Tab-separated table of C-alpha atoms in Angstrom:
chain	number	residue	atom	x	y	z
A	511	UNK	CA	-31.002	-13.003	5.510
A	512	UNK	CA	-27.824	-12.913	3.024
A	513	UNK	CA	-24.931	-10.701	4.403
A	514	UNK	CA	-24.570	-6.950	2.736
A	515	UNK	CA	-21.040	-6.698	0.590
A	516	UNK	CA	-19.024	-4.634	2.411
A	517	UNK	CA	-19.530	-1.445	0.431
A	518	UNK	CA	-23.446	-1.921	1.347
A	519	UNK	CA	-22.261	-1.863	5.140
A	520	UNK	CA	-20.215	1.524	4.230
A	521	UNK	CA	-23.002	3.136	2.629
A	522	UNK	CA	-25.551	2.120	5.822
A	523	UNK	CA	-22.954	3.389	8.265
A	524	UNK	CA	-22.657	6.804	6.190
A	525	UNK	CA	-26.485	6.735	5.442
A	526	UNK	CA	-27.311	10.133	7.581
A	527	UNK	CA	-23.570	11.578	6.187
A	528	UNK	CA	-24.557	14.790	4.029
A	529	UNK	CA	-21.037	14.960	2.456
A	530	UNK	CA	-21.429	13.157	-0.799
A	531	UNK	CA	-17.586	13.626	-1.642
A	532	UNK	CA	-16.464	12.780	1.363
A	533	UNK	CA	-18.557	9.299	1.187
A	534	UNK	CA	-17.289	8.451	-1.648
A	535	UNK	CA	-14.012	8.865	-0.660
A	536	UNK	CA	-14.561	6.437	2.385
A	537	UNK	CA	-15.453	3.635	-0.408
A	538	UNK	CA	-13.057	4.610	-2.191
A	539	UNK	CA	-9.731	4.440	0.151
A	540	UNK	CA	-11.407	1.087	1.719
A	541	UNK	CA	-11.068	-0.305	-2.465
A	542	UNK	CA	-7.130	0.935	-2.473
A	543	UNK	CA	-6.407	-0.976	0.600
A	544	UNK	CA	-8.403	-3.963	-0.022
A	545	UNK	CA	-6.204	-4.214	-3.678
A	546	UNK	CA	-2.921	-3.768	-1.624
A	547	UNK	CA	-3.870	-6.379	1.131
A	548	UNK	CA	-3.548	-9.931	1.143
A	549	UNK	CA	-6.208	-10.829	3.771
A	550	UNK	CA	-9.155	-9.084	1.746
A	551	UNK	CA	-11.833	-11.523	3.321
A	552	UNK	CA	-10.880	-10.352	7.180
A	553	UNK	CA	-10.565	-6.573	6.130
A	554	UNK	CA	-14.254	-6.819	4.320
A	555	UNK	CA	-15.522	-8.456	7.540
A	556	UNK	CA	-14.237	-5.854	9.846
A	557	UNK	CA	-15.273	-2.959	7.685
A	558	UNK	CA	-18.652	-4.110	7.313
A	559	UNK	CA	-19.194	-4.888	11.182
A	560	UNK	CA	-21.567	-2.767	13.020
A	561	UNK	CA	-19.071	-2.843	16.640
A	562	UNK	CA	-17.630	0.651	16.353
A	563	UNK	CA	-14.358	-0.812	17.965
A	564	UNK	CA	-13.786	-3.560	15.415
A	565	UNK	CA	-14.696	-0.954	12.263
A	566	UNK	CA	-12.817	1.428	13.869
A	567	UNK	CA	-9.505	-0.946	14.619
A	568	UNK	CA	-9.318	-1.504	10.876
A	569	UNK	CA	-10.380	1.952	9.453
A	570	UNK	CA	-7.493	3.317	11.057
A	571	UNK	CA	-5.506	1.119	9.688
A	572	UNK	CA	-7.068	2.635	6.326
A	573	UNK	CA	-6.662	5.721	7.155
A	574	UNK	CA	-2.861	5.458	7.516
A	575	UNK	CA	-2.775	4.115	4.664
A	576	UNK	CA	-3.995	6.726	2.732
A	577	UNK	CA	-1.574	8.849	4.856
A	578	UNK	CA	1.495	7.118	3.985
A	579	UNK	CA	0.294	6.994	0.142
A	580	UNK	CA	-0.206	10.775	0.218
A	581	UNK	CA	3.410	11.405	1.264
A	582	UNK	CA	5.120	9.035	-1.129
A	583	UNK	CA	5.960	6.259	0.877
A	584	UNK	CA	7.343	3.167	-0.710
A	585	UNK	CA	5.218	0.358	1.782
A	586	UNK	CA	3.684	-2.782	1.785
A	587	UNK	CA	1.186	-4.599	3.834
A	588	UNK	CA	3.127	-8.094	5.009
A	589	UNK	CA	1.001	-11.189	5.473
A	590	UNK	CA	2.249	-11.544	8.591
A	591	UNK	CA	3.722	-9.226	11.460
A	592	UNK	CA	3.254	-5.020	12.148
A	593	UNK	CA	0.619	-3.080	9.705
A	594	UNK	CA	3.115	-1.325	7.556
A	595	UNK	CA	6.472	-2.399	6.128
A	596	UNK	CA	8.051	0.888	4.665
A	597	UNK	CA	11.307	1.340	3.245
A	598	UNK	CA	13.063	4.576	3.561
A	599	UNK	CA	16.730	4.901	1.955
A	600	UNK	CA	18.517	1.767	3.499
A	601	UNK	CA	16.105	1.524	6.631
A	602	UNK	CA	12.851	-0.985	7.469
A	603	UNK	CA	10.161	0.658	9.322
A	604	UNK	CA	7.470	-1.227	10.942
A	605	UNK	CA	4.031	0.436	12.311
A	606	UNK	CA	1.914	-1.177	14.181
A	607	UNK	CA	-1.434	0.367	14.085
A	608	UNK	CA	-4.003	0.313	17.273
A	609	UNK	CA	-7.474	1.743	18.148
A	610	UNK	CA	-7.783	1.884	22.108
A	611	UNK	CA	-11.421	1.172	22.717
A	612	UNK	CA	-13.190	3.458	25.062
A	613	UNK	CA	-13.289	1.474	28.584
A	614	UNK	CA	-13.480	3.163	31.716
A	615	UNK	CA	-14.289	6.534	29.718
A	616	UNK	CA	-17.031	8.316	31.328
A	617	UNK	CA	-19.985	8.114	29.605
A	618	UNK	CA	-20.506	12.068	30.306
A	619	UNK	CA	-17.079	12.614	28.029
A	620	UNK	CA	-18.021	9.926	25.663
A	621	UNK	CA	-21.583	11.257	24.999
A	622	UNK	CA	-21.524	14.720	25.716
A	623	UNK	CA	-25.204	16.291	26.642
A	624	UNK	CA	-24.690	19.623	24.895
A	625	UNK	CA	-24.922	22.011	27.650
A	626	UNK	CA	-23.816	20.846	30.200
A	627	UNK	CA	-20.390	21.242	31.981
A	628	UNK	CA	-18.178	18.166	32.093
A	629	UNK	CA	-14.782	17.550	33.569
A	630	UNK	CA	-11.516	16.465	31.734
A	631	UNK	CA	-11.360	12.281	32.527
A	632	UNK	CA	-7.203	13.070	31.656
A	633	UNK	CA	-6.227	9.974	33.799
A	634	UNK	CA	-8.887	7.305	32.299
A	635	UNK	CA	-7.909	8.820	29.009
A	636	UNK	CA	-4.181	7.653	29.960
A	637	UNK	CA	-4.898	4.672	30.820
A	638	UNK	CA	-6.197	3.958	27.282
A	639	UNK	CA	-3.154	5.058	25.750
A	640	UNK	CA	-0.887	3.201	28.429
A	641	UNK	CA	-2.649	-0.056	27.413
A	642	UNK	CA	-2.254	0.362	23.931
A	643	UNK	CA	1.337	1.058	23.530
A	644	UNK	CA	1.712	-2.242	26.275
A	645	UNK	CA	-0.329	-4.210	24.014
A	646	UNK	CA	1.621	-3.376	20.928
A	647	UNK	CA	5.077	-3.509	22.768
A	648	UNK	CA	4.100	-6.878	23.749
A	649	UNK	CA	3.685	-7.818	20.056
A	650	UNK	CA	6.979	-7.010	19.327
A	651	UNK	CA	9.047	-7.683	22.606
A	652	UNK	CA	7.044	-10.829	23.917
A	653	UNK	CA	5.318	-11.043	27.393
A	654	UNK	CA	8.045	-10.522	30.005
A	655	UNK	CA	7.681	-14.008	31.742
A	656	UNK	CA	8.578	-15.642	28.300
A	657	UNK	CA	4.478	-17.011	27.777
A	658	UNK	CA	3.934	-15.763	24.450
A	659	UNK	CA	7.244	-14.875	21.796
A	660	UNK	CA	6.841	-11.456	20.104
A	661	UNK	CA	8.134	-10.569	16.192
A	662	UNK	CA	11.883	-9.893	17.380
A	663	UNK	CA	12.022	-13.307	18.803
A	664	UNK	CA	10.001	-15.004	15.364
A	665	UNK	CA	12.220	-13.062	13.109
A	666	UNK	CA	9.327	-11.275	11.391
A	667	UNK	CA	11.021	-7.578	12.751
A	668	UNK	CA	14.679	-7.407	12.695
A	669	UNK	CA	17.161	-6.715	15.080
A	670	UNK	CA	18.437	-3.148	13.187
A	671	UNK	CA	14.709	-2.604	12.147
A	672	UNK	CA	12.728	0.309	13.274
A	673	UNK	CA	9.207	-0.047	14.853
A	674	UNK	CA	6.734	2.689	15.503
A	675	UNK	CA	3.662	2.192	17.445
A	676	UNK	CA	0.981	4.514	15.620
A	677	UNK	CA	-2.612	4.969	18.217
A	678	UNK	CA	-5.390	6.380	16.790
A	679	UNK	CA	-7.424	7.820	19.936
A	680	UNK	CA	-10.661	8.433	17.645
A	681	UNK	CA	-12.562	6.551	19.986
A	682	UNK	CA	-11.468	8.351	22.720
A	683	UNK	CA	-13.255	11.686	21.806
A	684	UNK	CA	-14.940	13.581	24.280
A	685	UNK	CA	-17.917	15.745	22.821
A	686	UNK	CA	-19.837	12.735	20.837
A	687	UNK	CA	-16.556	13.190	19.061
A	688	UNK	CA	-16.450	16.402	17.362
A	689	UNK	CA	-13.329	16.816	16.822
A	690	UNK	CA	-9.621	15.275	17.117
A	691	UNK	CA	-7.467	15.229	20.400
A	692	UNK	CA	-4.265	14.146	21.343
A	693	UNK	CA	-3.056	16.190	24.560
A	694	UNK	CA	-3.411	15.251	27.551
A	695	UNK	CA	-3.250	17.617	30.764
A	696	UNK	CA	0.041	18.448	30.459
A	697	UNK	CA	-0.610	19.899	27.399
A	698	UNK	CA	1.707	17.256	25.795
A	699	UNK	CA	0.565	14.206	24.044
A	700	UNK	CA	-1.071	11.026	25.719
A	701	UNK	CA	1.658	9.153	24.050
A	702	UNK	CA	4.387	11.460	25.735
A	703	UNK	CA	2.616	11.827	29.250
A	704	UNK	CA	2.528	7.335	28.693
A	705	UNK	CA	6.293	7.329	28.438
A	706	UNK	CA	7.918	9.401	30.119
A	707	UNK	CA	6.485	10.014	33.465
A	708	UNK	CA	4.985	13.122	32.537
A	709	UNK	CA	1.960	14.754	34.900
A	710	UNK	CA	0.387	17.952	34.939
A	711	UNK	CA	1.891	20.727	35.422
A	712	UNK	CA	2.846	22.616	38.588
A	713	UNK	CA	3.496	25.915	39.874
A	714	UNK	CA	6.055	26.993	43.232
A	715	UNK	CA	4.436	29.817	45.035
A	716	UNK	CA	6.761	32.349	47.465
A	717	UNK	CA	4.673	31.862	50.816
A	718	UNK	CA	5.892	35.024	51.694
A	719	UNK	CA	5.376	37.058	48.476
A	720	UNK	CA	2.426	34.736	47.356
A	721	UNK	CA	4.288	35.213	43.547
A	722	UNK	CA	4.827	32.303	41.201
A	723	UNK	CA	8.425	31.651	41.319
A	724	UNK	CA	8.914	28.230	39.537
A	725	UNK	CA	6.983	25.937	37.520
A	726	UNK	CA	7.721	22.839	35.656
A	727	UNK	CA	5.805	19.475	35.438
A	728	UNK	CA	4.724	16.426	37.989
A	729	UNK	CA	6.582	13.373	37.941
A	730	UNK	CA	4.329	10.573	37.659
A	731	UNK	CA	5.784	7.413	37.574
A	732	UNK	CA	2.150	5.794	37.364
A	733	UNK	CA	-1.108	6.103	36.694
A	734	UNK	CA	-3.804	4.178	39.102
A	735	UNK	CA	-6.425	2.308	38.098
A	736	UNK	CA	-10.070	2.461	39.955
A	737	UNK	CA	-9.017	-1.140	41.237
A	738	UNK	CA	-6.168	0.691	42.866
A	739	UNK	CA	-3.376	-1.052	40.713
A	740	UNK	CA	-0.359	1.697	39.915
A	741	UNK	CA	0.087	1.141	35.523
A	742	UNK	CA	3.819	2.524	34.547
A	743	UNK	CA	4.294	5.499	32.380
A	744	UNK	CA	8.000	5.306	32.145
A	745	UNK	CA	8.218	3.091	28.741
A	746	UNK	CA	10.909	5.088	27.269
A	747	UNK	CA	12.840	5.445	30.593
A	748	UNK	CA	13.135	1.661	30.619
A	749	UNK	CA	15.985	0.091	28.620
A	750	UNK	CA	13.873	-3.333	28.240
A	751	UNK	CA	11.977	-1.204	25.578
A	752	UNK	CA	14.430	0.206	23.836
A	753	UNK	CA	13.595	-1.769	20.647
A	754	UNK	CA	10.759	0.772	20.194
A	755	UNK	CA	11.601	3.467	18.009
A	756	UNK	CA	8.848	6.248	18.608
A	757	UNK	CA	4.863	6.686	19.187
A	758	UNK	CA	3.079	8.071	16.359
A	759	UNK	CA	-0.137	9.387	18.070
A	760	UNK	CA	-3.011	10.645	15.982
A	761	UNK	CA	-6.637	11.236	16.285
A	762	UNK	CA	-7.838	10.413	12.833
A	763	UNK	CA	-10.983	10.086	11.260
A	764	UNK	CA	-12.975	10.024	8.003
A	765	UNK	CA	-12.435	13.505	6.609
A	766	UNK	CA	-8.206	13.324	6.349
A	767	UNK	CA	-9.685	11.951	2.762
A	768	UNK	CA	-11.195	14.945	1.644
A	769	UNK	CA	-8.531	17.711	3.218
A	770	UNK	CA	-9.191	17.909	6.735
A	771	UNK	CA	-6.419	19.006	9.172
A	772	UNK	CA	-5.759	15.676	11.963
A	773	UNK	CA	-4.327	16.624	14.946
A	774	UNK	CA	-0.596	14.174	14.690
A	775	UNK	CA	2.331	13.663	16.563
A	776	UNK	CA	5.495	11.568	17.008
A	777	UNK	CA	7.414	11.062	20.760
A	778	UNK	CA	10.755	9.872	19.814
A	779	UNK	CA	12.483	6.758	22.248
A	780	UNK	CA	15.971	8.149	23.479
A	781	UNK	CA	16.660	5.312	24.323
A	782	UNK	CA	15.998	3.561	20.783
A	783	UNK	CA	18.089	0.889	19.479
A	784	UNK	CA	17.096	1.977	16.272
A	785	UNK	CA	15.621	5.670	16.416
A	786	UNK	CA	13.179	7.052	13.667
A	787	UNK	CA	15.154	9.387	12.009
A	788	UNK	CA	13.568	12.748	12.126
A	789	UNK	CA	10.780	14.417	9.760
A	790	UNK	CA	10.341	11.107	7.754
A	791	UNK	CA	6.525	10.299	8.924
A	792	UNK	CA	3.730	12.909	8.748
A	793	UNK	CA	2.979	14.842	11.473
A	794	UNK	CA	2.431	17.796	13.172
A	795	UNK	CA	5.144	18.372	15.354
A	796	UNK	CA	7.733	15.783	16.958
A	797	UNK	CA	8.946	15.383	20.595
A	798	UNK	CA	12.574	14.454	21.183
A	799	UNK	CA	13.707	13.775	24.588
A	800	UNK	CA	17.435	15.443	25.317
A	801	UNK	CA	19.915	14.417	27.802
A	802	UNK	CA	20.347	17.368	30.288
A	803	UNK	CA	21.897	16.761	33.513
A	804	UNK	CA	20.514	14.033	35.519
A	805	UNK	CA	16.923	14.466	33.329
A	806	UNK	CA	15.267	14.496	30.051
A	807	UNK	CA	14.246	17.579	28.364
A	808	UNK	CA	11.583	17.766	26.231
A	809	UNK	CA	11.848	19.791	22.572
A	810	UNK	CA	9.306	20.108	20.451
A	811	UNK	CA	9.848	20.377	16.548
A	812	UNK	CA	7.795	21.042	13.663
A	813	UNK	CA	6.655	17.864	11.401
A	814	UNK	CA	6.337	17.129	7.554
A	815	UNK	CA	2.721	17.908	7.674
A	816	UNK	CA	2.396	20.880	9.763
A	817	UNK	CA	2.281	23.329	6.922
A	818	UNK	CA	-0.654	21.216	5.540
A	819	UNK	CA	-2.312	22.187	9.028
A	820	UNK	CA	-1.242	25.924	9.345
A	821	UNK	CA	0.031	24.241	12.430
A	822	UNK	CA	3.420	25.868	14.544
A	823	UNK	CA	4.770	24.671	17.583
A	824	UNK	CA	8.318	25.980	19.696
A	825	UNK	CA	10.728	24.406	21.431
A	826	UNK	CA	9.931	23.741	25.234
């Protein structure tokens, strides 16, 4: 049996999709990035594959795309290295796009029976999100013991350059994926809660009085795995990543291209060799960590795109 073209594959996937517009808008973004890429051949394959994790991995990377278009970017897709190469006044920005595939999700978050009660998996969620931004660190920075050279060491990112680690959690949805989510239980981002040893929050009760007094948020230096293994969350408090400019977390999917609000957001690296400079990416709202005292603390600004979203957000 001869293979389907890859719009055939699009149109199969999006058979039972009522939106008409909004189909043609999928074919039609997947068209602007194949004319802008120089690996067409790989990008039709994964587009037309019926593994939600390896459509998915690339979609995303379509998806941004059409963000970064939207907005004005200058960009380009280099035939070898990170997703993106932007350039913004004098600066390089590199994004390096990943999907985290659902494993160790429960299946009752996954594929929600309607009706029925289901706890919050926050921690497996984590883990996801912990992976990812390992994964993707280790493409720029190398393995640790030296096995495997990253794009620092090759010379395809450059010293001064800045590099962004955008995750796409739509395959993390819980609900049969209804809609878009990037907080975790701490009401923060994954990608913050992943970085900078942030758990949920916490409350000080007067044993006498029984009053809250005090409340701030866990520190959680790791997350365990079921195996019992302890995965660090402190990528941002350790210097050996400081070559990481900033997460760009998002939870997009098919309907950014007609209009739809995505839920976005961008956790800056204090410790950056070469920060993101602020409000130059879409998003939401963006985290920046402040010096204060012997800690961090946490403000919250909007971004580019909130008024796109009717979205507001406060310092914290």
């Amino acid at each position: 049996m001869p293979q389907m073209d890859h719009v055939s594959s699009l149109r199969r996937r999006y058979q039972a999709m009522p939106n008409l517009e909004l189909k043609e808008a999928i074919i039609a973004e997947c068209a602007d990035f194949i004319s802008a890429s120089l690996d067409k051949k790989e990008i039709k394959d994964r587009i037309s594959s019926s593994i939600d994790s390896e459509f998915w991995q690339q979609f995303s990377e379509i998806l941004i795309h059409y963000y970064l278009k939207r907005y004005g970017f200058d960009f380009s897709h280099p035939p070898s290295g990170p997703d993106f190469k932007i350039k913004y006044d004098d600066t390089t920005i590199h994004v390096e796009v990943i999907t985290p595939k659902p494993e160790g999700i429960p299946s009752y978050w996954i594929n929600h029976v309607p009706g029925t009660a289901v706890s919050f998996p926050h921690e497996e969620i984590l883990l996801r999100w912990t992976a990812a931004i390992k994964e993707k660190a280790e493409k720029l920075l190398g393995k640790r013991d030296g096995s495997t050279k990253g794009y620092l060491e090759k010379g395809i990112v450059g010293p001064d350059d800045v590099y962004v680690i955008a995750v796409n959690a739509r395959l993390l949805r819980g609900f049969s994926g209804m809609w878009g989510q990037i907080n975790g239980i701490s009401q923060f981002p994954f990608a913050a809660e992943a970085v900078f040893c942030l758990g949920p929050m916490q409350v000080k009760i007067d044993r006498n009085s029984l009053k809250i007094v005090d409340s701030d948020y866990q520190y959680r230096a790791e997350i365990i795995k079921p195996n019992g293994i302890g995965v660090p969350a402190d990528t941002f408090l350790d210097q050996h990543f400081s070559q990481i400019s900033a997460i760009w977390a998002v939870d997009l999917d098919e309907s950014i291209l007609v209009g739809r609000p995505q839920p976005t957001a961008i956790v800056h690296n204090p410790s950056a060799r070469n920060p993101l400079p602020i409000k130059v990416l879409p998003s939401q709202v963006e985290y920046v960590a402040e010096a204060f005292e012997d800690a961090y603390k946490l403000m919250s600004s909007v971004g580019i795109c909130a008024a796109d979203s009717g979205f507001e957000t406060s310092e914290f």
